[in-house]
Tab-separated table of C-alpha atoms in Angstrom:
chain	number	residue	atom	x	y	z
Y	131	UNK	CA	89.946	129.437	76.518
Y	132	UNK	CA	93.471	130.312	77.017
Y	133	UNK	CA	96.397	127.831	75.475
Y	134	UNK	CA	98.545	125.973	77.645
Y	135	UNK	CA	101.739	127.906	78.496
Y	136	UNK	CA	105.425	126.733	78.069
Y	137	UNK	CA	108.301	128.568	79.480
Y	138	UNK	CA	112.416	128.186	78.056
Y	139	UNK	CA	114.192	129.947	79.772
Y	140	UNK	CA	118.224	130.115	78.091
Y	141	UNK	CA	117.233	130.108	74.174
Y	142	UNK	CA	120.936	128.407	73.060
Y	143	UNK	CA	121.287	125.467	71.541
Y	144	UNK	CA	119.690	122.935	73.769
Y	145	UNK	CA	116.673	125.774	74.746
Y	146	UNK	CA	115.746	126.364	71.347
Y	147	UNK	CA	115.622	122.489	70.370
Y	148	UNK	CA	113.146	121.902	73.849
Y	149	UNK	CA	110.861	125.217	72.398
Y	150	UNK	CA	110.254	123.596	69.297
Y	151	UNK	CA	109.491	120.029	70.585
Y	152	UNK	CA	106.984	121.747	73.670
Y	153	UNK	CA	105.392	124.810	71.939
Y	154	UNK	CA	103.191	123.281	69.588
Y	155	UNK	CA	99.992	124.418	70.475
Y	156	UNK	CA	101.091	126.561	73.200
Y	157	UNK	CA	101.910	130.108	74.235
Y	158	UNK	CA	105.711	129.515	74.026
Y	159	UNK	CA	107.119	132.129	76.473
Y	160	UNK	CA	111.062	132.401	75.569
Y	161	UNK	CA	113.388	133.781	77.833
Y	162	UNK	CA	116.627	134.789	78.469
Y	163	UNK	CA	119.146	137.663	79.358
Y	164	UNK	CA	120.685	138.116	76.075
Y	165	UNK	CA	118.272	140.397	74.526
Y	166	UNK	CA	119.949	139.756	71.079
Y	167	UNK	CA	119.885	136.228	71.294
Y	168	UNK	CA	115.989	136.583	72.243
Y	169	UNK	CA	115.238	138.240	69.351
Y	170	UNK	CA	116.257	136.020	66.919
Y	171	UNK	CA	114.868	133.063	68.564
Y	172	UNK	CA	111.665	135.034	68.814
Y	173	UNK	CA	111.532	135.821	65.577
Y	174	UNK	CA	112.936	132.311	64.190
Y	175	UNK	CA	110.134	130.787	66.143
Y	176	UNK	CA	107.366	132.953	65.424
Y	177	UNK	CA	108.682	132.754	61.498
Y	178	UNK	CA	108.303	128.501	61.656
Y	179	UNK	CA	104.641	129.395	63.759
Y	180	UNK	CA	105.168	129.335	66.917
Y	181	UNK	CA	103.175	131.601	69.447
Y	182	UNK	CA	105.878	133.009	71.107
Y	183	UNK	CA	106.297	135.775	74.040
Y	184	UNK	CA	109.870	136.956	74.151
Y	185	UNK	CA	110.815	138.483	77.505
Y	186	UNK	CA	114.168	139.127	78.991
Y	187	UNK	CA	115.367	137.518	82.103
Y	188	UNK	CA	117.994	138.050	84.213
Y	189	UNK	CA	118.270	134.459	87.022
Y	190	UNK	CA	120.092	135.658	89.301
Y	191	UNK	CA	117.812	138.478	90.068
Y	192	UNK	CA	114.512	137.470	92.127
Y	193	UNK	CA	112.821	140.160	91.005
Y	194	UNK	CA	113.524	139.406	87.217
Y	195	UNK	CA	112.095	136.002	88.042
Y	196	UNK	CA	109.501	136.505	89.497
Y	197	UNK	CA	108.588	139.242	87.192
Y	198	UNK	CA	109.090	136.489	84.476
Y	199	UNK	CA	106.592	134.289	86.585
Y	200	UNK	CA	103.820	136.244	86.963
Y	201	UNK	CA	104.157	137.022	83.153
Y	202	UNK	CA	103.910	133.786	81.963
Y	203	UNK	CA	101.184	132.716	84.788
Y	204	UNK	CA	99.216	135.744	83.299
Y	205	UNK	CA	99.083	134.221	80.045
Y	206	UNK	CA	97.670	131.131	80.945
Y	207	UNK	CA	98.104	127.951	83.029
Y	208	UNK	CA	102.197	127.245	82.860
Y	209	UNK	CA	102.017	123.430	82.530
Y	210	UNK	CA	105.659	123.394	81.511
Y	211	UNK	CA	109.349	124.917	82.163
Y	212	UNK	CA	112.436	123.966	80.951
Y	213	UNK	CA	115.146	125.965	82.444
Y	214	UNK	CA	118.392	125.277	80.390
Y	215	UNK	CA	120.219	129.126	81.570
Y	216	UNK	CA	123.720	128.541	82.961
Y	217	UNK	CA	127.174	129.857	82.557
Y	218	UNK	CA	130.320	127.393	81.653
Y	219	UNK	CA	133.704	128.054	83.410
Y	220	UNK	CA	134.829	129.593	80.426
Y	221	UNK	CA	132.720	131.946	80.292
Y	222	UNK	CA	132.717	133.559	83.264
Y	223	UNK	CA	134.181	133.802	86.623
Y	224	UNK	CA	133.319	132.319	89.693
Y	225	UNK	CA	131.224	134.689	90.694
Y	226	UNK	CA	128.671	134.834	87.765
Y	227	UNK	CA	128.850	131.123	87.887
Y	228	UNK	CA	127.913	130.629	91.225
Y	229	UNK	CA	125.278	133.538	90.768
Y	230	UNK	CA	123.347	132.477	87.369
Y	231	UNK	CA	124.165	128.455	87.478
Y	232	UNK	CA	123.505	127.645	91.167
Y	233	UNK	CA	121.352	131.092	92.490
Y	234	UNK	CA	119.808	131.317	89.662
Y	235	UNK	CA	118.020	127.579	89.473
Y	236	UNK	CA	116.915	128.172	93.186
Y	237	UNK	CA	114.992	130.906	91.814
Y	238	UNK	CA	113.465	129.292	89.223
Y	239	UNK	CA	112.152	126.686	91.371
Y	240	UNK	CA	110.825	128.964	93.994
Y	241	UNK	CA	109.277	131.333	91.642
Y	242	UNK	CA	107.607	128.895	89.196
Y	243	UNK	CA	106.848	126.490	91.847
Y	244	UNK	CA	104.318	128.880	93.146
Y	245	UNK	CA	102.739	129.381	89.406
Y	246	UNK	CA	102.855	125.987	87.665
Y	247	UNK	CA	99.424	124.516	87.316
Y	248	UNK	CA	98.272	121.417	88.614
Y	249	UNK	CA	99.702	118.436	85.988
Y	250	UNK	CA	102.427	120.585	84.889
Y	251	UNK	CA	105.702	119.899	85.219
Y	252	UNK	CA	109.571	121.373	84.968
Y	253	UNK	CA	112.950	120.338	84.327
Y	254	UNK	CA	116.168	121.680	84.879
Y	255	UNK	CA	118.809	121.263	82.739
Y	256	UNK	CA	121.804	120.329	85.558
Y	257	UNK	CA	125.311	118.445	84.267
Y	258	UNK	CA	127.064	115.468	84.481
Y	259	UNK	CA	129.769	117.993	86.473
Y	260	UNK	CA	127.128	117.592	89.266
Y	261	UNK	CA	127.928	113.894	89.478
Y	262	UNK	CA	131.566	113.616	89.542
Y	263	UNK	CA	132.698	115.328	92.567
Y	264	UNK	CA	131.012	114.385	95.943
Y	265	UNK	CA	130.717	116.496	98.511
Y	266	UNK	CA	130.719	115.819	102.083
Y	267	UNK	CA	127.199	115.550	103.748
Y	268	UNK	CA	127.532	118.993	105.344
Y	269	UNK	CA	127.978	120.653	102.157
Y	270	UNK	CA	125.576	118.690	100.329
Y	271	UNK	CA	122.687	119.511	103.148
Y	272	UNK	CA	123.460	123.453	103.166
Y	273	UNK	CA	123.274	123.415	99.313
Y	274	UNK	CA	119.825	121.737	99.765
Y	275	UNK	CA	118.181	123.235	102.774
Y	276	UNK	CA	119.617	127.155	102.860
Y	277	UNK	CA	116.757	129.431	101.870
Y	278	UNK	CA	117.351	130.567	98.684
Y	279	UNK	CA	118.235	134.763	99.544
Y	280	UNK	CA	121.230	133.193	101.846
Y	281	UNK	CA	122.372	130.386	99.447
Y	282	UNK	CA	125.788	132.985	98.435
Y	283	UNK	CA	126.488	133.530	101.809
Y	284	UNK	CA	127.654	130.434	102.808
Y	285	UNK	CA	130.488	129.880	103.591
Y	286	UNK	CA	132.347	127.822	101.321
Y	287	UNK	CA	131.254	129.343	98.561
Y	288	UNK	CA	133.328	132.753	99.753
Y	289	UNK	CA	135.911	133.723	97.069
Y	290	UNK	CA	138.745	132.707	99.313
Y	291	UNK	CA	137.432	129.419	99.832
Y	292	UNK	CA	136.059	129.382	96.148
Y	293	UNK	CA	138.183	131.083	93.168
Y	294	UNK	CA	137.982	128.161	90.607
Y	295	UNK	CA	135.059	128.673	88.195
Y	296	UNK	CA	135.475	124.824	87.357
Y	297	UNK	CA	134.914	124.044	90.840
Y	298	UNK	CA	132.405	126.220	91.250
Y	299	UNK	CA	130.331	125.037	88.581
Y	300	UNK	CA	130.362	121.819	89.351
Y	301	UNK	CA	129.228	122.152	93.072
Y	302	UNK	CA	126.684	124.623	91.670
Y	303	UNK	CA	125.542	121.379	89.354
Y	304	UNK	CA	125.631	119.205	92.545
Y	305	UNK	CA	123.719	121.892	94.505
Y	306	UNK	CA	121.278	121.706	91.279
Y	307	UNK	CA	120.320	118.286	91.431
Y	308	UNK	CA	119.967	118.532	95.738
Y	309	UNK	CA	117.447	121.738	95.168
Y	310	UNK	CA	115.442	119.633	92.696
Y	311	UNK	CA	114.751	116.816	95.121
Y	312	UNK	CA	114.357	119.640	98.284
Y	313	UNK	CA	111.372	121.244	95.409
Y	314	UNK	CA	109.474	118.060	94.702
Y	315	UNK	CA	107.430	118.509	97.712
Y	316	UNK	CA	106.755	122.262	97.216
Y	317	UNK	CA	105.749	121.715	93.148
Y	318	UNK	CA	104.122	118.199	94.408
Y	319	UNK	CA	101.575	120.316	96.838
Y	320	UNK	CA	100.460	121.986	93.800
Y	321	UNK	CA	100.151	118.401	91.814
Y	322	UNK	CA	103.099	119.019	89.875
Y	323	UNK	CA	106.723	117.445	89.512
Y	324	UNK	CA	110.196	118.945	88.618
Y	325	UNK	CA	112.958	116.747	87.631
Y	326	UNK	CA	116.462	117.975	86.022
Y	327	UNK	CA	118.749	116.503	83.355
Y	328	UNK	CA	122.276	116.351	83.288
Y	329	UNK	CA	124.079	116.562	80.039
Y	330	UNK	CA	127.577	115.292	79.487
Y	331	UNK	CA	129.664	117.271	76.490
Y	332	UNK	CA	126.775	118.357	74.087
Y	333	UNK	CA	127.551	120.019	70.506
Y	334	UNK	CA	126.717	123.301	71.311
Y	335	UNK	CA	128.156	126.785	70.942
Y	336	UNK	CA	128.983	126.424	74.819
Y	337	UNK	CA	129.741	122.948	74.510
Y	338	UNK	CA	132.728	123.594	71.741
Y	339	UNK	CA	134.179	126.379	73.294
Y	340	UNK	CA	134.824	124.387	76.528
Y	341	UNK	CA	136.195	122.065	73.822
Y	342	UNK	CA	138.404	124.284	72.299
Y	343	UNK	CA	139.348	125.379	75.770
Y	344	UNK	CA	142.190	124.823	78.507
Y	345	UNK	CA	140.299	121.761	79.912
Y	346	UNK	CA	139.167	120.301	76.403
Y	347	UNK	CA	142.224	117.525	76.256
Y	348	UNK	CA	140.561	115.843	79.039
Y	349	UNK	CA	136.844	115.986	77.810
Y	350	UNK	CA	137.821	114.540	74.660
Y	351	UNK	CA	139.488	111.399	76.138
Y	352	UNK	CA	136.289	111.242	78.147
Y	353	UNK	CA	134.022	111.128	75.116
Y	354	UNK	CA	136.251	108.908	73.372
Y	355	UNK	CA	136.420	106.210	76.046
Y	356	UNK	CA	132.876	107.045	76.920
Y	357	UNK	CA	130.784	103.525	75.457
Y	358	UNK	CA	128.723	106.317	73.422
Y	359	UNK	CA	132.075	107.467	72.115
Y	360	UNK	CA	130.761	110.565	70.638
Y	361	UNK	CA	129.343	114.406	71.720
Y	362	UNK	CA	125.530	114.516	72.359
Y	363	UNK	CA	123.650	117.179	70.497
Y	364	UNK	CA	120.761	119.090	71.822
Y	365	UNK	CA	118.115	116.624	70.211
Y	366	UNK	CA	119.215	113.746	72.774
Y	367	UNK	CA	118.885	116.246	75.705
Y	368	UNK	CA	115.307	118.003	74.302
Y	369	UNK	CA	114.398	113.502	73.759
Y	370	UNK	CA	115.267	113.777	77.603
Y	371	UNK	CA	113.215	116.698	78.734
Y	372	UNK	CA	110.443	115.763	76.753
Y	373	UNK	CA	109.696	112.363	78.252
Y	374	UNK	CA	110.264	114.123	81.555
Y	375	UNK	CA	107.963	116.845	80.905
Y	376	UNK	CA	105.249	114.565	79.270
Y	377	UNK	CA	102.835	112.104	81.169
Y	378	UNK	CA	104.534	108.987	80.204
Y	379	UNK	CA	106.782	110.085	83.406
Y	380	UNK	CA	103.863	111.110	85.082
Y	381	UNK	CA	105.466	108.969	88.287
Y	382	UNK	CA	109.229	110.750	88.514
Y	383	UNK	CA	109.814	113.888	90.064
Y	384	UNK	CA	112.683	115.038	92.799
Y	385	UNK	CA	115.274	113.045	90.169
Y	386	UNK	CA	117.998	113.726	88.032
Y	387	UNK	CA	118.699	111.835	84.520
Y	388	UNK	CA	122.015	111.755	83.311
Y	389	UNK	CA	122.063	111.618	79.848
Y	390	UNK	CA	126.044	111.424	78.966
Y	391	UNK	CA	126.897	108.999	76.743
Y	392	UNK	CA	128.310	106.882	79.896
Y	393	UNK	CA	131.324	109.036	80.738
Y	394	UNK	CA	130.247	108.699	84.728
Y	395	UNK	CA	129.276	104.927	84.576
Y	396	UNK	CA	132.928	104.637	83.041
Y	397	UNK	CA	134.707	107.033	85.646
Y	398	UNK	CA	136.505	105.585	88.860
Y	399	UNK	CA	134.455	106.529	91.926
Y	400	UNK	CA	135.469	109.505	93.370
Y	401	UNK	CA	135.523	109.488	97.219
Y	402	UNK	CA	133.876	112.210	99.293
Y	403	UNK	CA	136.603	113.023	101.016
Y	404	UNK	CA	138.754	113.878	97.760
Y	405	UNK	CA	136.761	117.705	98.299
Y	406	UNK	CA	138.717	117.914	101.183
Y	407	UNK	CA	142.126	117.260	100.553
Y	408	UNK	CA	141.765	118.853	96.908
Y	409	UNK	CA	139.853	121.934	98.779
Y	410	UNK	CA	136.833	123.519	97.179
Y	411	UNK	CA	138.970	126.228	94.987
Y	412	UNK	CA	139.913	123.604	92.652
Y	413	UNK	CA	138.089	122.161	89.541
Y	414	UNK	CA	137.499	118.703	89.438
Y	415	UNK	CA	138.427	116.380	85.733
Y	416	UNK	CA	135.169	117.094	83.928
């Protein structure tokens, strides 16, 4: 009898910390598109007995997702993902942003939706970013409802209505959360849920270099002032996934859980129309 299968796909910080807590037991598929990085979560995993199949992924490709998919389906009944890939905005441009952090989770849930197994269940790892900017109900109902191939075409997401990779990564957060409710149905039909998490500043490689970066003034005053007044670490956000991903939430699915430390309870409400008059190119405080 085959073992239950568990997908990670992004093997940093916060994917390695979910692999351990799920793939006890399991065939741990690990994925991601750094083939280095792979490797030596592979073979870190496999050293501390893990059952581990390594195989490189690249999101925003369909055909790398699918590929991954039908690998990890072929293994055995996938009764869990945790999809924690993304790209900060400084890391990357907009472009790459917009193609792994917001094309890339549409992907993900169309691909694996049509291989989890019935009881299984996903989670996407989002961020608070997704909650701190609203977007007008226009843009919020093409980011849920455009079929996934067209999602880049839109229009607001051209690069001259679009150049900010801060703003960009925060609608493609938004546009996260608004896919994962639009899925619910689709992985529901096949008697499983999907959820996402949204972490605030976590201790992470990614985590400190937005820190250390151009916008990390503001994020510190934000964890300061935040009632949790300190950085999470990937433990609190693998706690997170794993009561998602377990049957103790056996009723939640189409949701996001924000798991900041209160910054967004303790921000002033942000009016939709602030997208507007601010324009899409620019990055919101986060």
């Amino acid at each position: 009898m085959s073992k239950p299968v568990v997908v990670v796909i992004g093997v940093g910080g916060m994917g390695r910390e979910i692999a351990r807590r799920q793939g006890s037991g399991a065939q741990l598929v690990a994925a991601d598109f750094d083939e280095e990085l792979l490797a030596s979560a592979a073979d870190e995993l496999t050293a501390d007995g893990y059952d581990v199949t390594p195989v490189r992924v690249d999101v925003s490709e369909r055909a790398s997702v699918a590929h991954l998919a039908r690998a990890a389906a072929a293994l055995g009944p996938v009764t869990r993902v945790a999809h924690t890939a993304g790209l900060s905005p400084v890391q990357a441009p907009t472009a790459a942003v917009l193609a792994v952090d917001l094309l890339g989770v549409a992907l993900v849930l169309e691909e694996f939706g049509a291989v989890v197994a019935a009881g299984g269940a996903g989670v996407v790892i989002a961020s608070m970013a997704g909650h701190m900017a609203p977007l007008p109900p226009e843009v919020e109902s093409a980011l849920r409802s455009t079929p996934t191939d067209e999602l880049l075409s839109l229009p607001f997401l051209r690069p001259d209505a679009l150049s900010d990779p801060g703003a960009a990564y925060a609608l493609a957060k938004r546009a996260n959360h608004l896919r994962v409710q639009a899925a619910a149905r689709a992985w529901g039909a096949r008697g499983a849920r999907i959820n996402s998490v949204s972490p605030g500043v976590i201790s992470t490689r990614m985590g400190r270099a937005e820190l250390a970066g151009e916008h990390g003034s503001p994020m510190r005053s934000m964890i300061e002032t935040s009632p949790a007044a300190r950085p999470g670490t990937p433990n609190d956000i693998a706690e997170a996934t794993s009561f998602l991903l377990s049957p103790s939430a056996s009723f939640i699915t189409g949701t996001d859980l924000l798991v900041d430390g209160g910054v967004v309870a303790t921000r002033p409400h942000q009016a939709p129309a602030a997208f507007e008059q601010r324009g899409p190119g620019q990055r919101p405080a986060s």
